Each structure stands twice: as structure tokens, then as C-alpha cells.
């Protein structure tokens, strides 16, 4: 009775279930782009596939108007020229509704098995996805491979494991038998049917289309829903490849592939998305993007359960450090990594005006700022190495924001353009860091400046730094908070601030872990406890509302002995 | 380290956890008002307590304006005259916010232990609560005792068990260690803190103030939230007693009792509730009541997670029966029980125009209707027995609705007033049943007619009956669906209709179980899958959003051997 794809991947599922419980390190997907794992020619083949796809129509056998859309630009300086089949939302809804009944009736083991098979095939396509992520988001190749491939697959698997953890707790049937004193007991057979919510909509972002898009997509699929995937117009290809693979697996498993469809669009698709998001058929929406759009969905798509990840202000509180150089190196790396275009990248770095203590002695505010500047300078000194860390700026808006930020205050280190050795037209920028003072600059640093823009903020004290960190996270949202202190009481106060701000805390990162990084199966990404996100990747709350339980009950013979007193055999 | 109240009730909790998994029959609370269980003088004492409370101020040592409110009327024909301390919502919010930190920091075992101790004391107060429920809702004494006491406590315990089931799955800490090839592994210690959402608001109803109010109240408390309980102005006393007991337990356990407060109001409190419901401090709302008010909350209280139970149209599909008399008796009982004022009571009874088959032969539509009329007549023939089944009509609005319904179509059996032997002024009414035809009366029966009002609807076929049942549940909401058929294919079609309509199905009820009844630990009450409710009592989705997880991480020494290659001992 077990679905063959469930049986095929059951071992992976069991490991994932153990991992989300223990929350230690685990991953079934190799994060290094190793030829031994992925195949000797995997990289070359994927690059060739990517290049062959440029300036051609992406093949996807789903309902289409016959027209095509697509206007993606590589941040590395060229138009992709890829055209995608244009789809009418009404047609996609109708196709999904037609695919739904058989998908729903297939039941939980089929949903999980198909989801895991899609993941296995996505893993095999990691190099192809890496090139697609690199040339839509601007991530450097290594990050595009890791975050766009195996790490995104980890997050998807995590969602599938949470889904199964919820689904398996609902018994398929039960025997209910209530004693009635001297009378025969009342006995009923009960049957519990998992009812997926209906049609789901995944709204992708332009910086991490797969990493941020997969959890919702796989949570939906693993709980039996049909899904329309609407990528950001600037990063369609990674999700188009994903949808094509998902449809292949669905078809191979005997399902209508319209369980998953792609809605490719061009820029200025806001009105189309808003009309689609309030359609009565849409019961689940997963969104990553701007606060404005996320809030709109939360306030208007009442017919759906809406999961959002929006803007936030990530912060670092520097109180005292064991090793200033190591701390500065770690912070500089987290600022430079993908040019601060990670939703987890720090923005505000609070340093007491009177400086910080270290085992090497006292360092003034200016000296701490200088340590950070030096660390950034070292990271970006060699263009060939720098571009592999910085990647490229995803869009012109971020570039303009760097210009705008320059006038906000004194510049500690300016953002400069770097020539990419391989892509002369690539939009590569080093981090811009400004100096602020908490006494009068609060309005400038209490909102998000998405991109390679950060602020070293002088505060009266660590107490003020923590107060700012907690209150800004609480009011404006945050995905990460980081603290550096050698004082256990300050660490505990930072913990309190993180609880108040509803934000995950990293403590004294000076080594190979960076505040931007969030490890599947162990780190909860987002909390749902501040305005940056109304959900976490992934917890039970991310899953439990994606299905309902419909029960039936009918009388049956009691199991207990019911012979009336005095009856003879 | 285990909280003493957790330890005290751990055995009950373990049984409850097993029960929600197996979903067989279980309850730790005795549903019969037995002197042996509850004490020989429990009933007399409770009645005396209730009478002594009439026309006096209810004692509750919580923040108050110094004024009092209260205008409850017993459906049995007298004003309660009870005055409750008036509270200003701002003051209650401030008091709850002040009580929150210590409550939050106490942690999960304290929340669960305190919740279970409150339940144990509520159980001891079951007789007192029974009188309060009887004389606010109009329920007959036995139902007031059972549904208002032990059954409500069961539903509360179920919510606590689900809460613990979620909370216990989040580890307090974890060790994360990621291999780095030849380099030492990266190792981190992680800490996971449960962060309650904040302040919760429970909005009670006037028919089942405890049964419908407890799940939200206890789900909130068991996940560490502070709660403001705002009863329906017509049924304050049961929740006032509940709040007083909760505060006693909190105080005894060393907590600020303002973790739970009462907001008593008088009729026309809509504006006050709407202002309170959108306050930024309110993060959770549980509501039972009208569709209009529930929809308002869902569409306006964006800052909160809103759980609603609203109006619905419960339906019975009669296809064929084994025993018409038994079926009619069962249906009649479910119509008469508390005068159809249960949210689970049936309203539309579909019977094929051409009649139904039984082992005793074919019965025409008119004969089926007559069997139902006869069964109702028998149930209400003896006023002394009838009042114990019917109870009293909760408010004049329901009485007026009976009048209004009379003109909708041909009357099969009229509603009459019955004199209550003990309460001459009691508002007691027998069921009104009308005859409709699906061919032209759909607009009349596709909405809810709350109260002792039901319709026998002639349909073209069982197929049409099921189509109506599924589509009305889907569009207008339903909490129950019942089917009578001797044909397995029809039962399966009914199952499909129930899934389409997102409504729980009962099959061939002819004995001691009635469609109105929903058993804790086994039956999911509501599904969240149709407009009658956006949540179920109780599943994981009812709990998982009531708290968040805030994590922290810090580097620690790896556990794995990390000696570099070539190192000598």
C-alpha cells in the first residue's frame, strides 16, 4: 500500500525527522559542487545548457495563451533573452482545479513521496540551477550553487519533514467506545481524511528564488495542495526549471502535471498579482518580498492563509570582544557576502561611543570602526577574489539606493565599482559604511536600506545598543541579531532583547559561521514574532494550517463484553 | 526542576496525549452529576451559592473602574441582577502586560501545570458552573452540567494536551556540529526559547460560554500567553466564575493573577470589542458568534491570529434507512435538544420527493415527514420531561425568529410554548418544522435559522441532496452533516460531499449518539475548511500559531576528534 516514491525516499525522510527534532547538523545534499558527487561533466553540461537556453523560449508544456513573456537581465551585464510561455491566471486556476481531485485522493504518502522525488531530481540539477540563480540574482557562482541548490533543497526537505510530522499524527481511523453503565457501550468507527486547503500561490523573490520559494512550495505539495508558482519577474529561470522538474515527476508518477504550474510575468505585474491573490480559489499564499506588498497580502487576501517574509533591520551589538580583528573580519564578511543582499545581512552595528574593552586593551569607537574598515578593505582588495564574495547587484534600484545612502552621514568606507574579470558589464559594488550617532540619527537607521549599506552607530552604552536592537526589531522587524560581549550578563541581556524583538540571536561570531547563515534542520529562519516575517522556516505553524481534517463516524459493534447481566450462554 | 503543578497532573496529561493520538473514548472528568464523585452536598451547595449571588456584586479582585456592569437575564424568566466589576480595556491591557514577563519566563511546564490545576478546580466547581450556565444560556440542568462542566473541561484539557504536544517537540537546546573536511568542525550550542505571542482575547458566546470559550482560553494559557476574557453580555457568570478560579490558581502558584482578567460588558458592546480587537497588544483572538462579527475580526484584526466559529447550515441527507422510526427518533432528539440552539444542530433535512426505501418497504416523502413529526410530538408531549430536553430559548431574538420562520412555507409541526413546571416565566418552545422544495426554496434554506427551526426539503434525488449538502456547506458553512443510507455507494458519495463541504459526517445515527454531539479527544469540532469556522477544536493548527520560537547560537568546542593529520600525541 505504501506509495513507491514514499518507500524510495523513506530513509531520507526518517533522517530528516530525526534532524528537526534534535536540530543538530544534517544534510543529505552535498553543498560542495563536487564532480565526484554531481558528475565529472555536470558543471560543463549545466553551463552549456544555460547558454543554450539564452534568447530562446523555455519549454514548458502547460496551459498557455500561445504568447511568451520574459525580460530577465543578468546582474553580470547581459539580457537573458529567455521567453516563457505566457499563462492566463484563470486558465491556470482551472487547470489546477482539474488536477486537484486525483492529487488530493492520492493521499499523504503519495504527496510526500512525490515531493521527495522532485527534490532528488532538483539535487541532480543543482549545477543548472546554480547558473540560473547566478544570472538572475547576481550571486557569485559558489553561493548560487550552495544557497540556490543544496541549501534550498535542505529547506524544502525540512518543510516536507515537518509536513509528514503533522500528517502522520492524524490517525486514518479510530475506534471510539463509551461505556454506558449497565447498558451496552456506544461504539463508533471513525475515519479521518486529510483535506488539503485547495490552491496555493507561491510568490518568489529576486535574490533567493529557490531558497525562499521552496519551503512554501514543498509545504504545499507535501500536504496535498496544488500550486501556482509566480516568480519575481527578475528571477524566473530558477523557478521555471524547478516547475519543469516538478511537472516531470508528477507526470511520471501518474498525476496531472498541472498540480504545479508556472505564472511567468514581466515587471509591473503588481496588479495581476493582487487580482490573483484575492481569488476565492487561492487558499494559501507564500510571499517573500517588500513590506508594502507583504502587508497588502496580509490585509487583503482574507480568503487565504498568508505566509510572508518582508523587510527587516538586522543589527549587531558590539559590547566587548575577545579578538577585535577576528570579530571585524567576521562582520566585514557578513557585510560583503552577496553585497548585503541577503535578508539576514546586518545593517546597524552599535558600538558604545566610549569604545570597547578587549584583552588587548581598550579600543575607542574610532578604532573599532577602523578595524571594520580595514577588514572590509582586505576582503575587496583583490578584484578576482572580491567578485566571488560580492557577487553582483541584483538591480539598478539597489545601485541607486547606494547613491542615496551616501548623503545620509559621514562615510567610513565608500562603495566603489569593481570590474569583474569575466563579465565586464557586471554591476559589482563594494560595501558602503556610514557613521551614525544614536543621539540624532535614529530615523535614518530604523528602516531597512537593502543592499551593501551599513551603519556603525555610536551609542551611549551597550544598554542603549540593546534597547535599540530590541525596539527596532519589535517595531520594524529583523531576521538576525548579533552580539559581541565577554560579559555573561550582557549576553543574557542580549537574549532578553532578542526575545523582546522576536529575533534570532548569534553570539560572538568570530570564526567560520556568519550571522547571515541559517542552517536548515537547526536554525529557524525568521520567527513570525516581529514585522519582518509572520512565519518561520520551518516550524509546525508553517505547516499545520495547510490542511484540514474531515472526519466521519458510524456505529459499529462494541468490542467490550456487553452481555446483559443474567444472560446464559 | 519540574514545576510541582506539572508533576501533580502529569498522569492526566499523559493520558490526554495518548487520547488525542488514538482518538478513542476517554475523559478524566465524570459527566454524570454524581454525588459520589462530586460530593453529597455539591448540588445543594452550588444551588445555594448561585441563589446567593443573584442581585449582588460578583467578587473579583482585578483592576476596575469602581463601577459595575451586568444585565443578564435567565431564559427561565428572571433577571440575575448580578453586577460585575467594570474594567477599562486600557487598564486590563496594562495589567496583563505587567503580568506577562514573569508568566512568560516561568516556561512551558509552569504554563501546562497551572492550566491543568485550573481545570481540576473548575471540575470541582462543576455544579456551580452548571447553575450559571443554565441560567444564562437556557440549557436544561443536565446539559448545563455536562456541556458546561465536564465536557467543556474535556475540550480545555484537549487544548492543553495539544499545546504540550507542540511545546515538547521544541528542544530547549541543541549541539550543532558541521564537518569541515580536514579542518576542525564548526560547532555551536543552540538555545530555543518559546515566546508566547503576547496578549490574547477570548470572546465568548451566549449559548455555550464555557464549552466554546475554554479551548481558546486554555490554548492561550498553556502556551504562555496572558488572556482577557470578554464574555457575551448575556452569559457572563460562567466565565466570571472561570476567571475567578483561574486567578486563584495563578495567585496560589505565585503568579500575578492579571494573567487572566475579565472584561464584563452590557449589551451593545460591539464598538468596545471592535476597538479592543485591533489593539496592537492583542496577538490572539478566539471568537464564537455571528458570521458578521467573525468576518469583521478576520478582516480587520490583522495584528492578531484570529480563530473564529460562526454561523453554519447543518444538514441531514435521508436516502434510505434500516429503521425509519429509530432514525426519526434520533433526528427529532437532535432538533429538540436545547431547542436547536447548538451550533451543531441540524436544520435542513433532505428527503427525495419520491420517498425512501426501508426493509419495511417504501415510504413516501409525506410518510417520512410524518415519522419525524410523530417523533417530535412524542419527545415534547410531557411538559415535565420536555423542558429537561428543550431547555429555554436564550433570547427574544430567537423567539422572534421562530415567528418569522413560520411564514416561510407550509408548517409540518408548529412551535408551541410550554409551561415550565418550576419556572413559570421560562421561555420554552418546541421545534418548528417547515416543508420546503429544493426546486424553488433554496434561498430560504441556504442560510442559518438559528434556534428550533428546521426544514424538511423535498429533492429530486439523493444525488441532488448530496449536491446541496456539499455546496451549501462549502458556501455558507456547516459544522455537521448527517446521512442515512443502506447503500455503501451513497455513503461514499456522502463522504465525498463532506470533504467537498469541509464538514464532519455522521452516518446512520439511530441510537444513543446524536449529530449535535462532538466528543473531545475523538471528534474534531469544526474543520476550518468551510465558512462556519476557520479552525477546529482541536488540532495542531489551533495551537501552533500561539507561540513562536526564538533561538540563540554560540560557538562551542567540537565534540568530534579534531586533531589535524600528522599531529603526534
mmCIF file with all atom_site columns, N, CA and C in Angstrom, chain B residues 17 20 92 122 131 158 201-202 217 233 249 256 276 282 304 334 356 403 405 425 441 456 473 498 505 515 519 522 551:
data_model
loop_
_atom_site.group_PDB
_atom_site.id
_atom_site.type_symbol
_atom_site.label_atom_id
_atom_site.label_alt_id
_atom_site.label_comp_id
_atom_site.label_asym_id
_atom_site.label_entity_id
_atom_site.label_seq_id
_atom_site.pdbx_PDB_ins_code
_atom_site.Cartn_x
_atom_site.Cartn_y
_atom_site.Cartn_z
_atom_site.occupancy
_atom_site.B_iso_or_equiv
_atom_site.pdbx_formal_charge
_atom_site.auth_seq_id
_atom_site.auth_comp_id
_atom_site.auth_asym_id
_atom_site.auth_atom_id
_atom_site.pdbx_PDB_model_num
ATOM 1  N N  . UNK B 1 17  ? -2.586  12.929 26.106 1.00 0.00 ? 17  UNK B N  1
ATOM 2  C CA . UNK B 1 17  ? -1.732  12.827 24.910 1.00 0.00 ? 17  UNK B CA 1
ATOM 3  C C  . UNK B 1 17  ? -1.992  11.531 24.156 1.00 0.00 ? 17  UNK B C  1
ATOM 4  N N  . UNK B 1 20  ? -5.497  11.923 22.333 1.00 0.00 ? 20  UNK B N  1
ATOM 5  C CA . UNK B 1 20  ? -5.575  12.701 21.085 1.00 0.00 ? 20  UNK B CA 1
ATOM 6  C C  . UNK B 1 20  ? -4.871  11.993 19.937 1.00 0.00 ? 20  UNK B C  1
ATOM 7  N N  . UNK B 1 92  ? -6.909  46.894 31.670 1.00 0.00 ? 92  UNK B N  1
ATOM 8  C CA . UNK B 1 92  ? -6.700  45.440 31.625 1.00 0.00 ? 92  UNK B CA 1
ATOM 9  C C  . UNK B 1 92  ? -5.480  45.096 30.767 1.00 0.00 ? 92  UNK B C  1
ATOM 10 N N  . UNK B 1 122 ? -11.824 23.795 38.313 1.00 0.00 ? 122 UNK B N  1
ATOM 11 C CA . UNK B 1 122 ? -13.077 24.013 37.585 1.00 0.00 ? 122 UNK B CA 1
ATOM 12 C C  . UNK B 1 122 ? -13.959 22.773 37.683 1.00 0.00 ? 122 UNK B C  1
ATOM 13 N N  . UNK B 1 131 ? -25.247 25.688 37.264 1.00 0.00 ? 131 UNK B N  1
ATOM 14 C CA . UNK B 1 131 ? -26.331 26.651 37.517 1.00 0.00 ? 131 UNK B CA 1
ATOM 15 C C  . UNK B 1 131 ? -26.101 27.943 36.760 1.00 0.00 ? 131 UNK B C  1
ATOM 16 N N  . UNK B 1 158 ? -8.078  18.900 26.229 1.00 0.00 ? 158 UNK B N  1
ATOM 17 C CA . UNK B 1 158 ? -7.639  18.554 24.880 1.00 0.00 ? 158 UNK B CA 1
ATOM 18 C C  . UNK B 1 158 ? -6.725  19.652 24.321 1.00 0.00 ? 158 UNK B C  1
ATOM 19 N N  . UNK B 1 201 ? -7.212  37.501 23.478 1.00 0.00 ? 201 UNK B N  1
ATOM 20 C CA . UNK B 1 201 ? -8.580  37.942 23.760 1.00 0.00 ? 201 UNK B CA 1
ATOM 21 C C  . UNK B 1 201 ? -9.521  36.785 23.431 1.00 0.00 ? 201 UNK B C  1
ATOM 22 N N  . UNK B 1 202 ? -10.330 36.397 24.420 1.00 0.00 ? 202 UNK B N  1
ATOM 23 C CA . UNK B 1 202 ? -11.327 35.353 24.185 1.00 0.00 ? 202 UNK B CA 1
ATOM 24 C C  . UNK B 1 202 ? -12.707 35.998 24.221 1.00 0.00 ? 202 UNK B C  1
ATOM 25 N N  . UNK B 1 217 ? -9.131  29.814 25.546 1.00 0.00 ? 217 UNK B N  1
ATOM 26 C CA . UNK B 1 217 ? -8.560  30.267 26.821 1.00 0.00 ? 217 UNK B CA 1
ATOM 27 C C  . UNK B 1 217 ? -7.414  29.359 27.256 1.00 0.00 ? 217 UNK B C  1
ATOM 28 N N  . UNK B 1 233 ? -22.427 39.514 26.706 1.00 0.00 ? 233 UNK B N  1
ATOM 29 C CA . UNK B 1 233 ? -23.116 40.229 27.793 1.00 0.00 ? 233 UNK B CA 1
ATOM 30 C C  . UNK B 1 233 ? -24.281 39.431 28.392 1.00 0.00 ? 233 UNK B C  1
ATOM 31 N N  . UNK B 1 249 ? -5.841  30.194 41.160 1.00 0.00 ? 249 UNK B N  1
ATOM 32 C CA . UNK B 1 249 ? -4.753  29.238 40.927 1.00 0.00 ? 249 UNK B CA 1
ATOM 33 C C  . UNK B 1 249 ? -3.455  29.979 40.594 1.00 0.00 ? 249 UNK B C  1
ATOM 34 N N  . UNK B 1 256 ? 1.226   36.704 39.054 1.00 0.00 ? 256 UNK B N  1
ATOM 35 C CA . UNK B 1 256 ? 0.311   37.832 39.026 1.00 0.00 ? 256 UNK B CA 1
ATOM 36 C C  . UNK B 1 256 ? -1.004  37.333 38.433 1.00 0.00 ? 256 UNK B C  1
ATOM 37 N N  . UNK B 1 276 ? -11.075 47.169 20.920 1.00 0.00 ? 276 UNK B N  1
ATOM 38 C CA . UNK B 1 276 ? -10.117 46.323 21.649 1.00 0.00 ? 276 UNK B CA 1
ATOM 39 C C  . UNK B 1 276 ? -9.444  45.324 20.702 1.00 0.00 ? 276 UNK B C  1
ATOM 40 N N  . UNK B 1 282 ? -2.932  43.037 21.248 1.00 0.00 ? 282 UNK B N  1
ATOM 41 C CA . UNK B 1 282 ? -3.723  41.804 21.128 1.00 0.00 ? 282 UNK B CA 1
ATOM 42 C C  . UNK B 1 282 ? -3.179  40.988 19.956 1.00 0.00 ? 282 UNK B C  1
ATOM 43 N N  . UNK B 1 304 ? -3.482  40.313 14.806 1.00 0.00 ? 304 UNK B N  1
ATOM 44 C CA . UNK B 1 304 ? -3.695  39.108 15.625 1.00 0.00 ? 304 UNK B CA 1
ATOM 45 C C  . UNK B 1 304 ? -3.924  37.885 14.743 1.00 0.00 ? 304 UNK B C  1
ATOM 46 N N  . UNK B 1 334 ? -32.259 15.355 18.097 1.00 0.00 ? 334 UNK B N  1
ATOM 47 C CA . UNK B 1 334 ? -31.217 16.340 17.776 1.00 0.00 ? 334 UNK B CA 1
ATOM 48 C C  . UNK B 1 334 ? -31.822 17.714 17.447 1.00 0.00 ? 334 UNK B C  1
ATOM 49 N N  . UNK B 1 356 ? -38.370 7.129  0.373  1.00 0.00 ? 356 UNK B N  1
ATOM 50 C CA . UNK B 1 356 ? -37.161 6.361  0.696  1.00 0.00 ? 356 UNK B CA 1
ATOM 51 C C  . UNK B 1 356 ? -37.493 4.879  0.863  1.00 0.00 ? 356 UNK B C  1
ATOM 52 N N  . UNK B 1 403 ? -41.137 33.115 14.900 1.00 0.00 ? 403 UNK B N  1
ATOM 53 C CA . UNK B 1 403 ? -42.314 33.759 14.287 1.00 0.00 ? 403 UNK B CA 1
ATOM 54 C C  . UNK B 1 403 ? -42.074 34.071 12.819 1.00 0.00 ? 403 UNK B C  1
ATOM 55 N N  . UNK B 1 405 ? -39.991 32.661 10.819 1.00 0.00 ? 405 UNK B N  1
ATOM 56 C CA . UNK B 1 405 ? -39.837 31.457 10.006 1.00 0.00 ? 405 UNK B CA 1
ATOM 57 C C  . UNK B 1 405 ? -41.182 30.850 9.642  1.00 0.00 ? 405 UNK B C  1
ATOM 58 N N  . UNK B 1 425 ? -42.144 31.662 34.165 1.00 0.00 ? 425 UNK B N  1
ATOM 59 C CA . UNK B 1 425 ? -41.817 32.684 33.171 1.00 0.00 ? 425 UNK B CA 1
ATOM 60 C C  . UNK B 1 425 ? -40.791 32.198 32.135 1.00 0.00 ? 425 UNK B C  1
ATOM 61 N N  . UNK B 1 441 ? -37.158 26.656 -3.151 1.00 0.00 ? 441 UNK B N  1
ATOM 62 C CA . UNK B 1 441 ? -36.986 27.270 -1.827 1.00 0.00 ? 441 UNK B CA 1
ATOM 63 C C  . UNK B 1 441 ? -35.527 27.476 -1.415 1.00 0.00 ? 441 UNK B C  1
ATOM 64 N N  . UNK B 1 456 ? -37.787 20.239 6.319  1.00 0.00 ? 456 UNK B N  1
ATOM 65 C CA . UNK B 1 456 ? -37.699 19.005 5.543  1.00 0.00 ? 456 UNK B CA 1
ATOM 66 C C  . UNK B 1 456 ? -37.821 19.414 4.077  1.00 0.00 ? 456 UNK B C  1
ATOM 67 N N  . UNK B 1 473 ? -22.606 23.663 2.430  1.00 0.00 ? 473 UNK B N  1
ATOM 68 C CA . UNK B 1 473 ? -21.528 23.657 3.434  1.00 0.00 ? 473 UNK B CA 1
ATOM 69 C C  . UNK B 1 473 ? -20.336 24.466 2.932  1.00 0.00 ? 473 UNK B C  1
ATOM 70 N N  . UNK B 1 498 ? -18.938 15.506 2.035  1.00 0.00 ? 498 UNK B N  1
ATOM 71 C CA . UNK B 1 498 ? -18.445 16.074 3.294  1.00 0.00 ? 498 UNK B CA 1
ATOM 72 C C  . UNK B 1 498 ? -17.047 16.652 3.113  1.00 0.00 ? 498 UNK B C  1
ATOM 73 N N  . UNK B 1 505 ? -18.901 14.297 9.066  1.00 0.00 ? 505 UNK B N  1
ATOM 74 C CA . UNK B 1 505 ? -20.040 13.465 8.637  1.00 0.00 ? 505 UNK B CA 1
ATOM 75 C C  . UNK B 1 505 ? -20.397 12.434 9.699  1.00 0.00 ? 505 UNK B C  1
ATOM 76 N N  . UNK B 1 515 ? -26.167 13.775 16.194 1.00 0.00 ? 515 UNK B N  1
ATOM 77 C CA . UNK B 1 515 ? -25.277 14.532 15.314 1.00 0.00 ? 515 UNK B CA 1
ATOM 78 C C  . UNK B 1 515 ? -24.748 15.792 15.997 1.00 0.00 ? 515 UNK B C  1
ATOM 79 N N  . UNK B 1 519 ? -17.419 14.677 20.617 1.00 0.00 ? 519 UNK B N  1
ATOM 80 C CA . UNK B 1 519 ? -16.681 14.134 21.768 1.00 0.00 ? 519 UNK B CA 1
ATOM 81 C C  . UNK B 1 519 ? -15.232 14.600 21.747 1.00 0.00 ? 519 UNK B C  1
ATOM 82 N N  . UNK B 1 522 ? -11.698 12.844 20.396 1.00 0.00 ? 522 UNK B N  1
ATOM 83 C CA . UNK B 1 522 ? -12.016 11.945 19.290 1.00 0.00 ? 522 UNK B CA 1
ATOM 84 C C  . UNK B 1 522 ? -12.597 12.715 18.105 1.00 0.00 ? 522 UNK B C  1
ATOM 85 N N  . UNK B 1 551 ? 15.620  31.678 18.846 1.00 0.00 ? 551 UNK B N  1
ATOM 86 C CA . UNK B 1 551 ? 16.815  30.890 19.094 1.00 0.00 ? 551 UNK B CA 1
ATOM 87 C C  . UNK B 1 551 ? 18.036  31.762 19.310 1.00 0.00 ? 551 UNK B C  1
#
